[in-house]
Amino acid sequence: MKLKIIIHPAEEGGFWAEVPAIQGCATQGDTIEELFTNIYEAVEACLYVDLDHIELAQNDRVMEIVV
Protein backbone atom coordinates (compact mmCIF):
# COMPACT_ATOMS: atom_id res chain seq x y z
CA MET A 1 0.00 0.00 0.00
CA LYS A 2 1.27 3.46 -0.84
CA LEU A 3 0.00 6.48 1.06
CA LYS A 4 0.68 10.12 0.41
CA ILE A 5 1.53 12.23 3.43
CA ILE A 6 1.68 15.99 3.72
CA ILE A 7 4.55 17.34 5.82
CA HIS A 8 4.21 20.74 7.45
CA PRO A 9 6.75 22.77 9.44
CA ALA A 10 5.49 23.14 13.01
CA GLU A 11 5.30 26.67 14.43
CA GLU A 12 7.13 25.58 17.59
CA GLY A 13 9.84 23.82 15.59
CA GLY A 14 10.04 20.39 14.07
CA PHE A 15 7.43 19.00 11.72
CA TRP A 16 3.96 17.53 11.65
CA ALA A 17 2.40 15.30 9.01
CA GLU A 18 -1.05 14.18 8.01
CA VAL A 19 -2.35 11.29 5.93
CA PRO A 20 -5.27 12.68 3.91
CA ALA A 21 -6.52 9.20 2.94
CA ILE A 22 -7.04 8.29 6.62
CA GLN A 23 -9.23 10.82 8.38
CA GLY A 24 -7.68 12.06 11.62
CA CYS A 25 -4.32 10.36 11.03
CA ALA A 26 -1.55 12.81 11.92
CA THR A 27 1.61 12.97 14.00
CA GLN A 28 4.65 15.14 14.69
CA GLY A 29 8.39 14.91 15.18
CA ASP A 30 11.29 17.14 16.12
CA THR A 31 13.26 15.92 13.07
CA ILE A 32 12.29 14.44 9.71
CA GLU A 33 13.70 11.09 10.87
CA GLU A 34 11.54 11.14 14.00
CA LEU A 35 8.53 12.22 11.93
CA PHE A 36 8.90 9.23 9.59
CA THR A 37 9.13 6.83 12.52
CA ASN A 38 6.04 8.39 14.05
CA ILE A 39 4.03 8.43 10.82
CA TYR A 40 4.47 4.67 10.39
CA GLU A 41 3.23 4.16 13.96
CA ALA A 42 0.32 6.57 13.41
CA VAL A 43 -0.84 4.80 10.24
CA GLU A 44 -0.66 1.43 11.97
CA ALA A 45 -2.66 2.75 14.92
CA CYS A 46 -5.27 4.40 12.69
CA LEU A 47 -5.82 1.20 10.71
CA TYR A 48 -5.72 -1.22 13.66
CA VAL A 49 -8.92 -3.15 14.33
CA ASP A 50 -9.44 -4.95 17.64
CA LEU A 51 -11.51 -7.99 16.68
CA ASP A 52 -12.24 -8.77 20.33
CA HIS A 53 -14.75 -5.89 20.34
CA ILE A 54 -16.55 -6.76 17.09
CA GLU A 55 -19.54 -9.09 17.07
CA LEU A 56 -19.31 -11.69 14.33
CA ALA A 57 -22.14 -13.98 13.28
CA GLN A 58 -21.48 -17.70 12.98
CA ASN A 59 -21.06 -17.56 9.18
CA ASP A 60 -18.95 -14.37 9.14
CA ARG A 61 -15.29 -14.58 8.13
CA VAL A 62 -12.40 -12.25 8.84
CA MET A 63 -9.91 -11.82 6.00
CA GLU A 64 -6.88 -9.63 5.44
CA ILE A 65 -6.11 -8.02 2.09
CA VAL A 66 -3.07 -6.20 0.75
CA VAL A 67 -3.64 -3.23 -1.51
XYZ file of N, CA, C and O in Angstrom:
268
model
N 0.843 -1.165 0.000
C 0.000 0.000 0.000
C 0.891 1.231 0.000
O 1.862 1.292 0.746
N 0.559 2.185 -0.824
C 1.273 3.459 -0.844
C 0.320 4.536 -0.360
O -0.836 4.585 -0.779
N 0.790 5.376 0.532
C -0.004 6.480 1.057
C 0.763 7.780 0.863
O 1.969 7.822 1.090
N 0.064 8.804 0.481
C 0.680 10.122 0.409
C 0.529 10.793 1.763
O -0.505 10.685 2.412
N 1.595 11.456 2.198
C 1.529 12.231 3.432
C 1.880 13.676 3.095
O 2.585 13.947 2.126
N 1.352 14.583 3.874
C 1.680 15.994 3.717
C 2.461 16.405 4.955
O 1.987 16.236 6.081
N 3.663 16.925 4.729
C 4.550 17.342 5.823
C 4.492 18.857 5.945
O 4.629 19.578 4.949
N 4.289 19.312 7.166
C 4.212 20.739 7.454
C 5.292 21.107 8.474
O 5.553 20.331 9.392
N 5.899 22.291 8.353
C 6.754 22.767 9.437
C 5.865 23.161 10.616
O 4.800 23.753 10.413
N 6.263 22.799 11.808
C 5.493 23.140 13.008
C 5.937 24.517 13.495
O 7.122 24.853 13.447
N 4.987 25.315 13.960
C 5.303 26.667 14.431
C 6.314 26.665 15.571
O 7.149 27.548 15.670
N 6.236 25.655 16.440
C 7.134 25.584 17.595
C 8.446 24.872 17.277
O 9.262 24.636 18.158
N 8.646 24.540 16.007
C 9.844 23.819 15.586
C 9.496 22.378 15.275
O 8.502 21.849 15.732
N 10.312 21.755 14.472
C 10.037 20.388 14.073
C 9.030 20.346 12.938
O 8.859 21.313 12.187
N 8.345 19.227 12.835
C 7.428 18.996 11.724
C 6.191 18.259 12.216
O 6.220 17.594 13.242
N 5.114 18.382 11.439
C 3.957 17.528 11.654
C 3.485 17.049 10.292
O 3.758 17.687 9.279
N 2.844 15.894 10.276
C 2.404 15.300 9.013
C 0.999 14.752 9.171
O 0.593 14.347 10.254
N 0.290 14.747 8.045
C -1.048 14.179 8.012
C -1.155 13.214 6.844
O -0.418 13.332 5.868
N -2.073 12.265 6.969
C -2.345 11.286 5.926
C -3.768 11.566 5.448
O -4.732 11.130 6.085
N -3.929 12.301 4.340
C -5.270 12.680 3.909
C -6.210 11.498 3.642
O -7.420 11.628 3.830
N -5.676 10.355 3.243
C -6.522 9.197 2.938
C -7.104 8.545 4.191
O -8.042 7.752 4.099
N -6.563 8.874 5.366
C -7.039 8.292 6.621
C -7.448 9.449 7.528
O -6.586 10.112 8.122
N -8.734 9.690 7.610
C -9.231 10.824 8.381
C -8.712 10.805 9.814
O -8.778 9.794 10.503
N -8.159 11.925 10.257
C -7.676 12.060 11.619
C -6.293 11.498 11.874
O -5.800 11.545 12.996
N -5.640 10.972 10.849
C -4.315 10.359 11.031
C -3.235 11.420 10.847
O -3.000 11.906 9.736
N -2.598 11.791 11.946
C -1.548 12.807 11.920
C -0.590 12.543 13.070
O -0.920 11.854 14.033
N 0.613 13.106 12.947
C 1.612 12.968 14.003
C 2.635 14.087 13.853
O 2.531 14.900 12.940
N 3.620 14.105 14.729
C 4.648 15.137 14.691
C 6.001 14.542 15.047
O 6.091 13.429 15.539
N 7.045 15.320 14.808
C 8.392 14.910 15.183
C 9.318 16.108 15.198
O 9.112 17.068 14.455
N 10.329 16.047 16.037
C 11.293 17.140 16.124
C 12.207 17.190 14.900
O 12.703 18.239 14.517
N 12.431 16.016 14.277
C 13.259 15.921 13.073
C 12.477 15.139 12.016
O 11.496 14.460 12.328
N 12.934 15.217 10.777
C 12.290 14.438 9.706
C 12.383 12.945 10.019
O 11.429 12.206 9.809
N 13.523 12.507 10.547
C 13.696 11.091 10.871
C 12.670 10.650 11.914
O 12.064 9.591 11.795
N 12.516 11.456 12.960
C 11.538 11.136 14.001
C 10.117 11.171 13.431
O 9.287 10.325 13.758
N 9.844 12.124 12.550
C 8.527 12.218 11.926
C 8.201 10.954 11.151
O 7.096 10.419 11.262
N 9.154 10.442 10.368
C 8.902 9.232 9.594
C 8.652 8.027 10.495
O 7.784 7.206 10.212
N 9.390 7.908 11.569
C 9.132 6.827 12.524
C 7.724 6.949 13.078
O 6.969 5.974 13.137
N 7.353 8.170 13.453
C 6.042 8.395 14.053
C 4.897 8.217 13.057
O 3.819 7.754 13.430
N 5.114 8.563 11.790
C 4.028 8.432 10.816
C 3.709 6.965 10.555
O 2.551 6.589 10.399
N 4.728 6.107 10.544
C 4.467 4.672 10.391
C 3.634 4.155 11.568
O 2.688 3.391 11.389
N 3.980 4.570 12.772
C 3.226 4.160 13.957
C 1.803 4.714 13.922
O 0.855 4.027 14.303
N 1.649 5.954 13.466
C 0.320 6.572 13.406
C -0.581 5.852 12.408
O -1.755 5.585 12.700
N -0.045 5.516 11.243
C -0.843 4.801 10.238
C -1.263 3.443 10.776
O -2.422 3.038 10.655
N -0.339 2.735 11.399
C -0.663 1.426 11.969
C -1.760 1.558 13.024
O -2.716 0.790 13.050
N -1.659 2.551 13.874
C -2.657 2.751 14.921
C -4.009 3.140 14.333
O -5.059 2.671 14.798
N -4.007 3.967 13.303
C -5.268 4.396 12.689
C -5.973 3.256 11.974
O -7.202 3.241 11.881
N -5.218 2.308 11.458
C -5.816 1.198 10.712
C -6.053 -0.051 11.557
O -6.659 -1.009 11.085
N -5.598 -0.043 12.790
C -5.722 -1.216 13.660
C -7.188 -1.477 14.001
O -7.950 -0.558 14.281
N -7.567 -2.738 13.958
C -8.922 -3.152 14.334
C -8.804 -4.220 15.410
O -8.148 -5.242 15.212
N -9.432 -3.982 16.548
C -9.437 -4.955 17.642
C -10.648 -5.861 17.471
O -11.775 -5.480 17.767
N -10.413 -7.075 16.970
C -11.513 -7.995 16.680
C -12.216 -8.494 17.936
O -13.325 -9.022 17.858
N -11.602 -8.328 19.094
C -12.245 -8.765 20.335
C -13.493 -7.951 20.640
O -14.353 -8.386 21.401
N -13.623 -6.771 20.056
C -14.750 -5.894 20.344
C -15.753 -5.821 19.191
O -16.609 -4.956 19.164
N -15.633 -6.723 18.227
C -16.548 -6.757 17.090
C -17.357 -8.044 17.153
O -16.797 -9.129 17.308
N -18.680 -7.904 17.050
C -19.543 -9.087 17.074
C -19.605 -9.695 15.677
O -19.925 -9.014 14.711
N -19.263 -10.963 15.584
C -19.308 -11.692 14.330
C -20.377 -12.774 14.410
O -20.475 -13.473 15.419
N -21.150 -12.906 13.347
C -22.137 -13.978 13.276
C -21.413 -15.283 12.974
O -20.247 -15.290 12.556
N -22.098 -16.371 13.146
C -21.479 -17.700 12.984
C -20.899 -17.887 11.578
O -19.853 -18.497 11.419
N -21.537 -17.369 10.561
C -21.062 -17.555 9.182
C -20.149 -16.435 8.687
O -19.730 -16.464 7.537
N -19.838 -15.458 9.529
C -18.946 -14.367 9.137
C -17.509 -14.846 9.099
O -17.122 -15.753 9.852
N -16.715 -14.258 8.209
C -15.290 -14.575 8.128
C -14.489 -13.298 8.183
O -14.887 -12.269 7.651
N -13.331 -13.360 8.809
C -12.396 -12.247 8.843
C -11.264 -12.560 7.873
O -10.691 -13.647 7.925
N -10.985 -11.626 6.986
C -9.911 -11.819 5.998
C -9.028 -10.581 5.997
O -9.478 -9.491 6.356
N -7.786 -10.741 5.619
C -6.882 -9.625 5.435
C -6.568 -9.502 3.959
O -6.426 -10.499 3.261
N -6.480 -8.257 3.480
C -6.109 -8.016 2.094
C -4.918 -7.068 2.053
O -4.687 -6.318 2.989
N -4.184 -7.126 0.980
C -3.069 -6.204 0.747
C -3.418 -5.404 -0.494
O -3.798 -5.966 -1.512
N -3.332 -4.085 -0.354
C -3.640 -3.234 -1.511
C -2.455 -2.361 -1.846
O -1.599 -2.139 -1.050
